């Protein structure tokens, strides 16, 4: 008996409801669909996880656990309860986490009393006390169904029931514990801090799952985290708050359904189905079909000599089998499906997405997105037929919603091309998109009409539209044709989207650059244009529209042509546009506001739309309606899962996850089409099995995508040959969405261990038929930037790597990176290709040093990592790239130990146990050469296992393999550096000559140009599209012409700076640190405005104020100034405008600061960084003479009204006879950060418990100055409640007018040039 406890479902909504009704605050549960430490870290802080698994039949308590060790002593020091009653394990696991994290979680008075009451009990008595608690039992049983047949709380499990069990994992006292009430004691899994929990628990769970058969997939994992609504409020993520609230609404609805019994409803449905079958005379046929199959199977068994009698039990078994078959067939039909084709209709009150029905797919209701509010809702039956009444066009899927500047744009796939086919499932690349505004009906209709006209013109020009009957309506894919056309992903050097095949360039560098000037941004357009800037070109790019700089009247006709072009793809003027008189007035007004500069986001909106369209149409984004591209072979098997595809894909490669979130939160899963950035390519080849010469084994090869697909479609019906054998090679590269971006703007590692340009490449060998009886081979490799903090300047052809941060911080990120890798792949072998001499040597040596240290620390989970430094340039000097074989020879044994993944009959026969991690500086050109060599080696070995000897190095007919890898290298290079890969001629031909070297020189010039012109805004756009930053990034970009790295936790960096500064500069142990802040200050001391402003640390103790200049790269104190509190005269706070170039810089509510005026004396100390900062600080005198109030006023006036006399934009305090007076000037950091880590200025005390909403700049300055005043009054024996003379004056420090006056021509020209090039 269950003793009054019902079974409980492993669901995030159920468990969240349980903890809330137990009195716990600010906690919720999140379901994890993959064992990925990164997914778990995203929900941090993670208090613990609850794991559900099928309990092995007959398993008993062991004296030694399968994994870990029993910690009997810990059972007395933590909350651990034995399970004494059936069905209570779910709530018991939940409490095992809660009551061991009560220092971090507010568990409420009732649970706190329960823990105190049972604190001295042994584990078995704690279990009894738990089962007897009325509160806990009542909350647990609140999900019991009102069944008319059986009381769920009293139901006894039978022998036929599957038994499932909940256990908990959490970090307690820096140890990872497994808390299982059926075990005699807690199980320790080693050291684990609270912060390390996501990384440490995943391997433990993986080992537990591996104890089960490979076909067992019935597991569930729930993470207990802090309420995500609070996190969203802290970072001012309004969309996140709405998303979480919508999730709670869904949970409440689902929980209500769980409490109700639907037996009656189900019975009525079955009766209606049978009634319909009977009335349509299908019922008898349905029954007869099942009986006929049953009899046929019995007869077949009888013919084989089985003299079995058809008894009742046998018949029941056959009927059960038949029913199961029918259910399984129905299951295939009702699997959650993705909308493959849809009509996008600009209806009167919203944009309607109307799916086009496909065969063997469940119908999907239409969806409406309301104009203005952007709300998503299902369309009623009366609105289903809209395409004839309103403007519409046909799309192939939805990328997502781009929300910016209080409006949204639907990103739909207007063109696609099939590039491959895997297991009979088509793989597509996006070749064109449409951006439809959701601001009004007129705006949406205008763009929809233009998109439709554009698609018609493309069809007339030879680009075929989808036929009325697509491959989705047929029994199989079409014979080599689809949508627009079938082609391989274009190489970056291709002239256009429609030409398949590898890139071939015979042009000179100058011809190549000039002919492709449109790819390099407007700066190049101006350079290579004889006519210079057009009026519209100036307006679109945010420039003045006349050469004298005076604003001119806006040409609203051109405005609409250009804005339409940005959304539909016609960006070349009016050649493909309708008359401008057709443009909606709302679009004119909207753009007019943007051009007035009222909003940085609106000003940059046209460029964001253009960048989005160019990026998504660059043939770099791949998708499939039926096949999950994001997982390696054997890494996951979700073929029997009933979840939507977006819940199953690997989050590391789900590029449009943020863009599709509105559809997910609205429950419109059928419209969520996961998109992956990277590369997909295929080649088919035929091997002569009778050939004795390895160099002549290839009988034929296919590089044309249409022919390859046709070969696969015909393969199953083809008769096998004794002389030849057909094979298919598929290459998939998956670019990680972690630390995404462009070449010199994203280098190295971030705090979570993610590296820039991280790409997983999988090479799959199969037969064209993909028959289950044939082996499928998979070999994977990995590339990623050097996992250290470093940067390089984009303004050099050979930039020197600059190492950043301390050794300890680098090593922590280094270890975290390889912990992630080993968790995903197992063993790791590093191939480092940078130079051992020259500018790259320093970072290579640092890499080697950290690797040696990591292996000395027993590696990762007891496994040491392999490391091989191969100086590619030195070893292959003189174009001798064949010397790469030397590296391959040294890696052979390690690669052999890693093996490869092999699948036979749908089951994994062998799994790759490690990964080769290759990198040079960019992880592009040298890496491409080495990875293609590894792929060649793997393919030769796989074919050898098939009994085929093949030598790719000497066989000239294997050129197709080289071009496949070269196309892959070009695609990855284009995504990171905007050009094709260098050394591509060797990758394609295995030969190197002067023409390839000249081509590389041209590509180098192109990369250099892109690095200094296009990449800055493109990087901001990438971060915004991925959801890593908010729209605030465009204000930051307008002010600084670049954006911050969102992956760097500035809160942690700043807190570390405060802690480090306090340890170094506060030498007197009797001083108490009251507060610490990070603020902006002038470049030079004792000035109000010397550019550039620097971020500094301000420390307040009970006796002094410390202004600390901090080296943020090396994390060291550069210099500091100590000001005794008794020497402070006054504090002036107010508007502090340091630049008048951008609108955000002249906002008086956000540009505020304060100035501390003090008297210099012996008690005040200024020091610069030396090996030792141990100089004694003299005791302050009892009394300090202060100047008269009039003299103070003159000093402030001289400081605030000082004029700019030199070109260095320096404003300093003038000497007025008071040489003993100095100032410390500070300005508040922006409180509205574009990154998710929005804290800019925080007191050291408040960092551990951040407020729900970060303070604004004005509130921050007020808080700091009041703390300083309070400390000064206290040291001067003033009571804090006593009203003494005011120290704080509220007035402008530098007003807007003064800032404009002091902004020199050189400063204005510099900003204008940056905006011209980058914005």
XYZ file of N, CA and C in Angstrom, residues 21-183:
489
model
N 3.445 25.728 -2.381
C 2.427 25.405 -1.381
C 3.037 24.886 -0.089
N 4.320 24.590 -0.094
C 5.021 24.244 1.131
C 5.565 25.487 1.828
N 5.346 26.663 1.226
C 5.767 27.913 1.836
C 7.123 28.407 1.388
N 7.691 27.804 0.347
C 9.007 28.213 -0.149
C 8.840 29.390 -1.099
N 9.746 30.357 -1.011
C 9.652 31.552 -1.838
C 10.807 31.621 -2.829
N 10.507 32.217 -3.998
C 11.514 32.564 -5.009
C 12.261 31.334 -5.540
N 11.564 30.239 -5.722
C 12.165 29.016 -6.251
C 11.233 28.435 -7.304
N 11.796 27.873 -8.347
C 11.003 27.159 -9.328
C 11.822 25.998 -9.887
N 11.177 25.140 -10.674
C 11.840 24.012 -11.309
C 11.853 24.221 -12.824
N 12.937 23.778 -13.452
C 13.074 23.808 -14.895
C 13.421 22.409 -15.385
N 12.734 21.960 -16.429
C 13.016 20.638 -16.983
C 14.173 20.726 -17.966
N 15.106 19.773 -17.866
C 16.261 19.718 -18.756
C 16.057 18.578 -19.743
N 16.180 18.897 -21.031
C 15.946 17.879 -22.063
C 17.252 17.259 -22.541
N 18.382 17.719 -22.047
C 19.677 17.146 -22.437
C 20.639 17.279 -21.272
N 21.567 16.333 -21.184
C 22.595 16.388 -20.141
C 23.702 17.318 -20.604
N 23.458 18.595 -20.481
C 24.366 19.624 -20.966
C 24.623 20.604 -19.826
N 25.877 20.690 -19.398
C 26.211 21.583 -18.283
C 25.903 23.032 -18.622
N 26.035 23.395 -19.906
C 25.781 24.773 -20.283
C 24.315 25.134 -20.105
N 23.415 24.223 -20.476
C 21.985 24.477 -20.278
C 21.692 24.661 -18.798
N 22.334 23.842 -17.968
C 22.120 23.928 -16.524
C 22.664 25.242 -15.978
N 23.819 25.682 -16.476
C 24.417 26.936 -15.988
C 23.563 28.146 -16.354
N 22.868 28.079 -17.475
C 22.054 29.209 -17.899
C 20.959 29.537 -16.885
N 20.564 28.538 -16.101
C 19.515 28.761 -15.100
C 20.087 29.111 -13.731
N 21.377 29.349 -13.623
C 22.022 29.602 -12.334
C 21.349 30.760 -11.611
N 21.313 30.716 -10.260
C 21.888 29.674 -9.404
C 21.041 28.403 -9.388
N 21.729 27.243 -9.431
C 21.072 25.943 -9.412
C 21.280 25.338 -8.031
N 20.196 25.119 -7.297
C 20.298 24.598 -5.934
C 20.474 23.078 -5.914
N 20.010 22.410 -6.940
C 20.122 20.962 -7.013
C 19.279 20.439 -8.154
N 19.339 19.141 -8.383
C 18.526 18.521 -9.420
C 17.798 17.315 -8.841
N 16.632 17.017 -9.409
C 15.848 15.842 -9.048
C 15.797 14.946 -10.276
N 16.233 13.693 -10.119
C 16.398 12.772 -11.236
C 15.403 11.625 -11.102
N 14.659 11.362 -12.182
C 13.687 10.270 -12.219
C 14.196 9.172 -13.148
N 14.113 7.916 -12.691
C 14.578 6.798 -13.510
C 13.746 5.570 -13.178
N 13.773 4.602 -14.082
C 13.063 3.341 -13.860
C 13.868 2.510 -12.875
N 13.223 2.145 -11.775
C 13.941 1.430 -10.723
C 14.145 -0.025 -11.142
N 15.389 -0.506 -11.114
C 15.649 -1.892 -11.533
C 14.914 -2.884 -10.649
N 14.261 -3.849 -11.282
C 13.499 -4.860 -10.543
C 14.429 -5.710 -9.690
N 14.056 -5.887 -8.438
C 14.826 -6.759 -7.561
C 16.080 -6.144 -6.991
N 16.340 -4.879 -7.240
C 17.568 -4.264 -6.722
C 17.433 -4.022 -5.224
N 18.481 -4.319 -4.505
C 18.487 -4.163 -3.047
C 19.609 -3.224 -2.644
N 19.606 -2.877 -1.374
C 20.668 -2.014 -0.863
C 22.010 -2.737 -0.942
N 23.030 -1.999 -1.364
C 24.378 -2.550 -1.451
C 25.238 -1.926 -0.363
N 26.259 -2.673 0.001
C 27.215 -2.120 0.970
C 28.155 -1.128 0.298
N 28.323 -1.281 -1.018
C 29.163 -0.366 -1.790
C 28.333 0.143 -2.965
N 28.184 1.454 -3.136
C 27.377 1.966 -4.251
C 28.068 1.728 -5.593
N 27.287 1.728 -6.658
C 27.845 1.555 -8.004
C 28.782 2.706 -8.365
N 28.513 3.890 -7.864
C 29.308 5.077 -8.182
C 29.370 5.932 -6.925
N 30.546 6.454 -6.602
C 30.701 7.254 -5.403
C 30.922 6.386 -4.167
N 30.893 7.041 -3.013
C 31.111 6.335 -1.744
C 30.065 6.770 -0.725
N 29.651 5.825 0.135
C 28.729 6.167 1.209
C 29.435 7.051 2.233
N 28.752 8.089 2.660
C 29.282 8.998 3.676
C 28.346 8.934 4.879
N 28.570 7.916 5.728
C 27.682 7.715 6.864
C 27.769 8.852 7.869
N 28.968 9.424 7.997
C 29.130 10.509 8.967
C 28.334 11.747 8.561
N 28.226 11.968 7.232
C 27.526 13.165 6.757
C 26.043 13.101 7.025
N 25.501 11.887 7.191
C 24.062 11.743 7.413
C 23.609 12.476 8.665
N 24.521 12.698 9.592
C 24.165 13.396 10.824
C 24.294 14.907 10.685
N 25.030 15.363 9.643
C 25.318 16.788 9.501
C 24.503 17.460 8.405
N 23.730 16.690 7.697
C 22.886 17.256 6.654
C 21.511 16.598 6.744
N 20.567 17.122 5.993
C 19.236 16.534 6.028
C 19.179 15.350 5.073
N 19.074 14.156 5.636
C 18.951 12.932 4.855
C 17.909 12.047 5.534
N 16.857 11.688 4.791
C 15.770 10.893 5.348
C 15.616 9.606 4.562
N 15.473 8.517 5.272
C 15.207 7.235 4.620
C 13.763 7.215 4.137
N 13.527 6.582 2.977
C 12.169 6.478 2.464
C 11.477 5.288 3.116
N 10.427 5.564 3.848
C 9.736 4.512 4.591
C 8.360 4.205 4.037
N 7.957 4.880 2.979
C 6.611 4.674 2.447
C 6.636 4.842 0.937
N 5.815 4.098 0.260
C 5.771 4.114 -1.200
C 5.201 5.430 -1.708
N 5.684 5.839 -2.917
C 5.184 7.003 -3.665
C 5.617 8.343 -3.088
N 6.377 8.340 -1.994
C 6.779 9.610 -1.400
C 8.125 10.098 -1.913
N 8.761 9.329 -2.829
C 10.144 9.645 -3.191
C 10.267 10.983 -3.908
N 9.240 11.406 -4.692
C 9.331 12.684 -5.392
C 9.419 13.853 -4.438
N 8.502 13.916 -3.497
C 8.532 15.001 -2.512
C 9.748 14.877 -1.615
N 10.168 13.648 -1.323
C 11.344 13.473 -0.476
C 12.595 13.983 -1.176
N 12.717 13.731 -2.477
C 13.869 14.250 -3.221
C 13.843 15.772 -3.254
N 12.660 16.322 -3.435
C 12.511 17.776 -3.433
C 12.977 18.369 -2.108
N 12.539 17.761 -0.998
C 12.927 18.263 0.322
C 14.405 18.042 0.598
N 14.995 16.998 0.008
C 16.419 16.745 0.209
C 17.259 17.888 -0.323
N 16.791 18.524 -1.387
C 17.498 19.699 -1.903
C 17.163 20.928 -1.070
N 15.874 21.161 -0.856
C 15.451 22.379 -0.158
C 16.066 22.505 1.222
N 15.960 21.454 2.024
C 16.371 21.551 3.421
C 17.877 21.492 3.595
N 18.622 21.239 2.516
C 20.079 21.346 2.555
C 20.586 22.629 1.913
N 19.653 23.422 1.359
C 20.013 24.706 0.774
C 19.270 25.835 1.456
N 18.861 25.607 2.724
C 18.040 26.602 3.402
C 18.805 27.880 3.729
N 20.145 27.863 3.579
C 20.890 29.108 3.763
C 20.747 30.005 2.534
N 20.483 29.402 1.388
C 20.337 30.167 0.148
C 18.869 30.354 -0.235
N 17.997 29.497 0.282
C 16.594 29.502 -0.101
C 15.735 29.795 1.127
N 14.733 30.639 0.948
C 13.785 30.919 2.018
C 12.737 29.807 2.017
N 12.932 28.816 2.900
C 12.074 27.632 2.892
C 10.769 27.857 3.642
N 10.642 28.939 4.348
C 9.405 29.210 5.071
C 9.433 28.650 6.488
N 8.557 29.158 7.365
C 8.604 28.777 8.783
C 8.247 27.309 9.028
N 7.332 26.743 8.259
C 6.896 25.375 8.538
C 7.975 24.352 8.211
N 8.624 24.500 7.066
C 9.705 23.570 6.735
C 10.916 23.803 7.632
N 11.140 25.072 8.004
C 12.264 25.348 8.898
C 12.025 24.680 10.248
N 10.799 24.745 10.746
C 10.472 24.074 12.018
C 10.609 22.559 11.883
N 10.192 22.026 10.737
C 10.288 20.581 10.529
C 11.751 20.137 10.542
N 12.626 20.930 9.928
C 14.047 20.555 9.910
C 14.631 20.614 11.313
N 14.280 21.664 12.071
C 14.785 21.769 13.438
C 14.260 20.630 14.310
N 12.995 20.273 14.121
C 12.392 19.209 14.918
C 13.057 17.857 14.668
N 13.420 17.599 13.405
C 13.999 16.287 13.063
C 15.520 16.319 13.021
N 16.110 17.424 13.446
C 17.561 17.567 13.318
C 18.347 16.499 14.043
N 17.882 16.053 15.191
C 18.624 15.064 15.970
C 18.195 13.629 15.656
N 17.231 13.447 14.767
C 16.735 12.107 14.456
C 17.703 11.360 13.536
N 17.751 10.032 13.652
C 18.438 9.246 12.611
C 17.610 9.267 11.333
N 18.192 8.791 10.232
C 17.557 8.925 8.927
C 16.217 8.199 8.855
N 16.087 7.012 9.523
C 14.829 6.286 9.422
C 13.693 7.017 10.151
N 14.013 7.626 11.320
C 12.988 8.383 12.031
C 12.620 9.666 11.280
N 13.608 10.265 10.592
C 13.285 11.434 9.767
C 12.294 11.044 8.669
N 12.513 9.854 8.070
C 11.591 9.393 7.037
C 10.194 9.182 7.590
N 10.096 8.612 8.806
C 8.786 8.418 9.424
C 8.128 9.760 9.715
N 8.920 10.707 10.225
C 8.370 12.025 10.528
C 7.870 12.710 9.257
N 8.594 12.531 8.154
C 8.194 13.143 6.890
C 6.870 12.548 6.407
N 6.757 11.204 6.466
C 5.540 10.555 5.977
C 4.334 10.869 6.857
N 4.561 11.253 8.116
C 3.467 11.563 9.031
C 3.114 13.046 9.069
N 3.854 13.859 8.304
C 3.565 15.294 8.294
C 2.320 15.552 7.453
N 1.279 16.093 8.074
C 0.037 16.344 7.357
C 0.218 17.397 6.267
N 0.999 18.436 6.567
C 1.221 19.499 5.584
C 1.854 18.926 4.320
N 2.938 18.189 4.505
C 3.669 17.665 3.356
C 2.807 16.667 2.585
N 2.098 15.787 3.306
C 1.278 14.786 2.630
C 0.120 15.441 1.880
N -0.518 16.443 2.464
C -1.655 17.090 1.813
C -1.217 17.822 0.541
N -0.085 18.497 0.618
C 0.410 19.182 -0.581
C 0.762 18.166 -1.656
N 1.423 17.083 -1.258
C 1.801 16.029 -2.197
C 0.562 15.435 -2.879
N -0.478 15.180 -2.115
C -1.670 14.516 -2.646
C -2.636 15.465 -3.339
N -2.274 16.723 -3.445
C -3.195 17.678 -4.069
C -3.373 17.413 -5.552
N -2.535 16.531 -6.129
C -2.665 16.189 -7.542
C -3.402 14.866 -7.737
N -3.959 14.274 -6.680
C -4.696 13.013 -6.828
C -5.961 13.239 -7.644
N -6.186 12.397 -8.654
C -7.354 12.525 -9.513
C -8.626 12.090 -8.774
N -9.731 12.707 -9.145
C -11.034 12.329 -8.585
C -11.569 11.151 -9.394
N -11.006 9.979 -9.162
C -11.361 8.802 -9.956
C -12.609 8.128 -9.402
N -13.545 7.732 -10.287
C -14.745 7.025 -9.817
C -14.472 5.566 -9.528
N -13.273 5.060 -9.882
C -12.995 3.634 -9.753
C -12.041 3.294 -8.616
N -11.028 4.127 -8.387
C -10.007 3.773 -7.416
C -9.461 5.032 -6.769
N -9.148 4.913 -5.508
C -8.497 5.996 -4.767
C -7.000 5.927 -5.042
N -6.480 6.939 -5.743
C -5.073 6.919 -6.124
C -4.162 6.844 -4.907
N -4.583 7.397 -3.803
C -3.717 7.396 -2.621
C -3.670 6.037 -1.947
N -4.562 5.115 -2.344
C -4.603 3.792 -1.706
C -4.311 2.665 -2.700
N -3.927 3.034 -3.928
C -3.724 2.004 -4.940
C -2.426 1.260 -4.692
N -2.463 -0.072 -4.832
C -1.287 -0.916 -4.655
C -0.645 -1.215 -6.005
N 0.675 -1.070 -6.085
C 1.386 -1.381 -7.324
C 1.361 -2.880 -7.568
N 1.122 -3.262 -8.819
C 1.098 -4.681 -9.194
C 2.431 -5.073 -9.809
N 2.576 -6.381 -10.063
C 3.825 -6.877 -10.660
C 4.012 -6.341 -12.076
N 2.921 -5.975 -12.749
C 3.026 -5.500 -14.120
C 3.379 -4.021 -14.200
N 3.286 -3.317 -13.088
C 3.573 -1.880 -13.093
C 5.068 -1.623 -13.187
N 5.453 -0.624 -14.007
C 6.832 -0.141 -13.995
C 7.015 0.751 -12.777
N 8.114 0.559 -12.077
C 8.381 1.318 -10.854
C 9.441 2.368 -11.162
N 9.128 3.606 -10.827
C 10.061 4.712 -11.046
C 10.436 5.320 -9.696
N 11.600 5.949 -9.695
C 12.131 6.435 -8.418
C 12.790 7.795 -8.619
N 12.576 8.697 -7.647
C 13.198 10.025 -7.640
C 14.372 10.033 -6.664
N 15.467 10.663 -7.070
C 16.578 10.929 -6.159
C 17.048 12.358 -6.389
N 17.846 12.867 -5.480
C 18.299 14.257 -5.559
C 19.814 14.327 -5.581
N 20.330 15.369 -6.248
C 21.754 15.684 -6.238
C 21.892 17.160 -5.870
N 22.805 17.442 -4.965
C 23.032 18.832 -4.577
C 24.429 18.965 -3.978
N 24.911 20.196 -3.938
C 26.222 20.484 -3.347
C 26.018 20.952 -1.904
N 26.628 20.193 -0.978
C 26.510 20.511 0.448
C 27.920 20.531 1.040
N 28.284 21.614 1.668
C 29.613 21.756 2.292
C 30.713 21.423 1.282
N 30.564 21.965 0.044
C 31.561 21.798 -1.026
C 31.767 20.341 -1.421
N 30.723 19.535 -1.280
C 30.763 18.136 -1.696
C 29.492 17.836 -2.483
N 29.639 17.086 -3.584
C 28.480 16.689 -4.370
C 27.884 15.418 -3.775
N 26.625 15.506 -3.329
C 25.964 14.374 -2.687
C 24.794 13.883 -3.537
N 24.633 12.570 -3.535
C 23.451 11.923 -4.078
C 22.598 11.489 -2.886
N 21.372 11.969 -2.835
C 20.496 11.713 -1.696
C 19.351 10.823 -2.160
N 19.436 9.556 -1.812
C 18.474 8.545 -2.213
C 17.940 7.885 -0.951
N 16.639 8.065 -0.684
C 16.043 7.536 0.533
C 16.062 6.027 0.627
N 16.329 5.312 -0.480
C 16.404 3.851 -0.452
C 17.814 3.349 -0.170
N 18.764 4.261 -0.042
C 20.141 3.894 0.280
C 20.393 4.146 1.770
